Tab-separated table of C-alpha atoms in Angstrom:
chain	number	residue	atom	x	y	z
A	6	UNK	CA	46.935	-168.269	96.505
A	7	UNK	CA	47.382	-167.674	92.650
A	8	UNK	CA	50.245	-165.729	89.916
A	9	UNK	CA	48.542	-164.390	86.686
A	10	UNK	CA	50.013	-163.370	83.213
A	11	UNK	CA	48.459	-160.540	81.714
A	12	UNK	CA	47.700	-160.981	77.541
A	13	UNK	CA	50.884	-159.605	76.365
A	14	UNK	CA	52.714	-162.085	79.022
A	15	UNK	CA	51.307	-165.141	77.897
A	16	UNK	CA	51.482	-164.527	73.990
A	17	UNK	CA	55.380	-163.968	74.465
A	18	UNK	CA	55.695	-166.708	76.699
A	19	UNK	CA	53.878	-168.775	74.305
A	20	UNK	CA	56.327	-167.050	71.215
A	21	UNK	CA	59.372	-168.415	73.694
A	22	UNK	CA	58.230	-171.954	74.146
A	23	UNK	CA	57.104	-172.459	69.734
A	24	UNK	CA	60.814	-171.164	68.951
A	25	UNK	CA	62.316	-173.466	71.132
A	26	UNK	CA	59.808	-176.370	70.086
A	27	UNK	CA	59.487	-177.997	73.823
A	28	UNK	CA	58.487	-177.069	77.435
A	29	UNK	CA	55.429	-177.167	79.445
A	30	UNK	CA	55.386	-173.494	80.569
A	31	UNK	CA	57.337	-171.156	82.262
A	32	UNK	CA	58.719	-171.522	86.125
A	33	UNK	CA	58.700	-168.443	88.466
A	34	UNK	CA	60.668	-168.502	91.962
A	35	UNK	CA	62.705	-166.555	93.708
A	36	UNK	CA	66.516	-166.996	95.119
A	37	UNK	CA	68.273	-165.769	97.607
A	38	UNK	CA	70.240	-162.488	96.244
A	39	UNK	CA	71.463	-159.179	95.519
A	40	UNK	CA	71.428	-156.356	98.040
A	41	UNK	CA	67.581	-156.589	99.141
A	42	UNK	CA	67.646	-160.109	99.794
A	43	UNK	CA	65.927	-161.878	96.897
A	44	UNK	CA	65.692	-161.975	92.879
A	45	UNK	CA	63.188	-163.687	90.251
A	46	UNK	CA	64.076	-166.267	88.707
A	47	UNK	CA	62.484	-167.368	85.427
A	48	UNK	CA	62.995	-170.416	83.572
A	49	UNK	CA	61.571	-172.526	80.914
A	50	UNK	CA	59.676	-175.198	82.645
A	51	UNK	CA	60.408	-178.859	80.542
A	52	UNK	CA	58.539	-180.732	83.527
A	53	UNK	CA	55.856	-180.364	86.918
A	54	UNK	CA	57.255	-181.742	89.691
A	55	UNK	CA	54.490	-183.792	92.298
A	56	UNK	CA	54.479	-180.613	94.479
A	57	UNK	CA	54.612	-177.957	92.360
A	58	UNK	CA	51.809	-175.559	91.830
A	59	UNK	CA	50.426	-174.568	88.258
A	60	UNK	CA	48.356	-171.733	86.836
A	61	UNK	CA	47.274	-171.454	83.660
A	62	UNK	CA	45.830	-168.179	81.483
A	63	UNK	CA	45.512	-168.553	77.637
A	64	UNK	CA	47.052	-171.637	77.491
A	65	UNK	CA	50.053	-170.491	79.179
A	66	UNK	CA	50.786	-173.046	82.379
A	67	UNK	CA	53.216	-171.178	84.906
A	68	UNK	CA	55.111	-173.318	87.114
A	69	UNK	CA	56.069	-172.110	90.522
A	70	UNK	CA	57.579	-174.478	93.717
A	71	UNK	CA	55.721	-174.133	96.877
A	72	UNK	CA	59.218	-172.249	98.631
A	73	UNK	CA	58.692	-169.505	96.405
A	74	UNK	CA	54.648	-169.258	96.333
A	75	UNK	CA	54.678	-167.989	99.750
A	76	UNK	CA	56.794	-165.234	98.105
A	77	UNK	CA	55.140	-165.029	94.551
A	78	UNK	CA	51.677	-164.942	96.210
A	79	UNK	CA	49.484	-162.611	94.185
A	80	UNK	CA	51.805	-161.359	91.634
A	81	UNK	CA	50.750	-160.734	88.361
A	82	UNK	CA	53.524	-160.898	85.436
A	83	UNK	CA	53.780	-158.265	82.495
A	84	UNK	CA	55.815	-158.367	79.109
A	85	UNK	CA	56.586	-153.991	79.070
A	86	UNK	CA	58.544	-152.491	76.290
A	87	UNK	CA	59.807	-148.637	77.343
A	88	UNK	CA	62.203	-147.110	74.716
A	89	UNK	CA	64.405	-149.929	73.537
A	90	UNK	CA	64.278	-152.037	76.605
A	91	UNK	CA	62.007	-155.070	76.534
A	92	UNK	CA	60.895	-157.468	79.517
A	93	UNK	CA	59.056	-159.269	82.130
A	94	UNK	CA	57.653	-157.014	84.804
A	95	UNK	CA	56.866	-158.521	88.161
A	96	UNK	CA	53.944	-156.837	89.942
A	97	UNK	CA	54.414	-158.414	93.158
A	98	UNK	CA	52.100	-156.548	96.008
A	99	UNK	CA	54.174	-158.256	98.657
A	100	UNK	CA	57.290	-156.207	98.264
A	101	UNK	CA	57.859	-153.928	100.544
A	102	UNK	CA	61.387	-152.728	98.996
A	103	UNK	CA	63.533	-153.311	96.053
A	104	UNK	CA	66.974	-151.996	95.960
A	105	UNK	CA	68.174	-149.129	94.079
A	106	UNK	CA	68.848	-151.012	90.412
A	107	UNK	CA	65.869	-152.766	90.694
A	108	UNK	CA	67.827	-156.732	90.433
A	109	UNK	CA	66.585	-157.326	93.734
A	110	UNK	CA	63.747	-157.234	96.526
A	111	UNK	CA	62.101	-157.840	100.203
A	112	UNK	CA	59.034	-158.802	101.414
């Protein structure tokens, strides 16, 4: 099982953590919501729980709880800029369908 970051995403996470002044990395999770069933959750990780999985790329840690890892396995997190919009993009090979607004997905 693995979660990866693109170089661009790793750079942005490092910048966010530097500005914040604390944290061990980025926490990724999924929660039940939206019209398609699940949505991604991105938070700063201030600590790593005993049962968390930790993945690292370019000195950036990505922390994932075991329940979310089932849905996120194989995901690549990228940071994209399209016109005036920029943000993280999940390239998740497990997604079968997304809602029309792009806020939720199902597997």
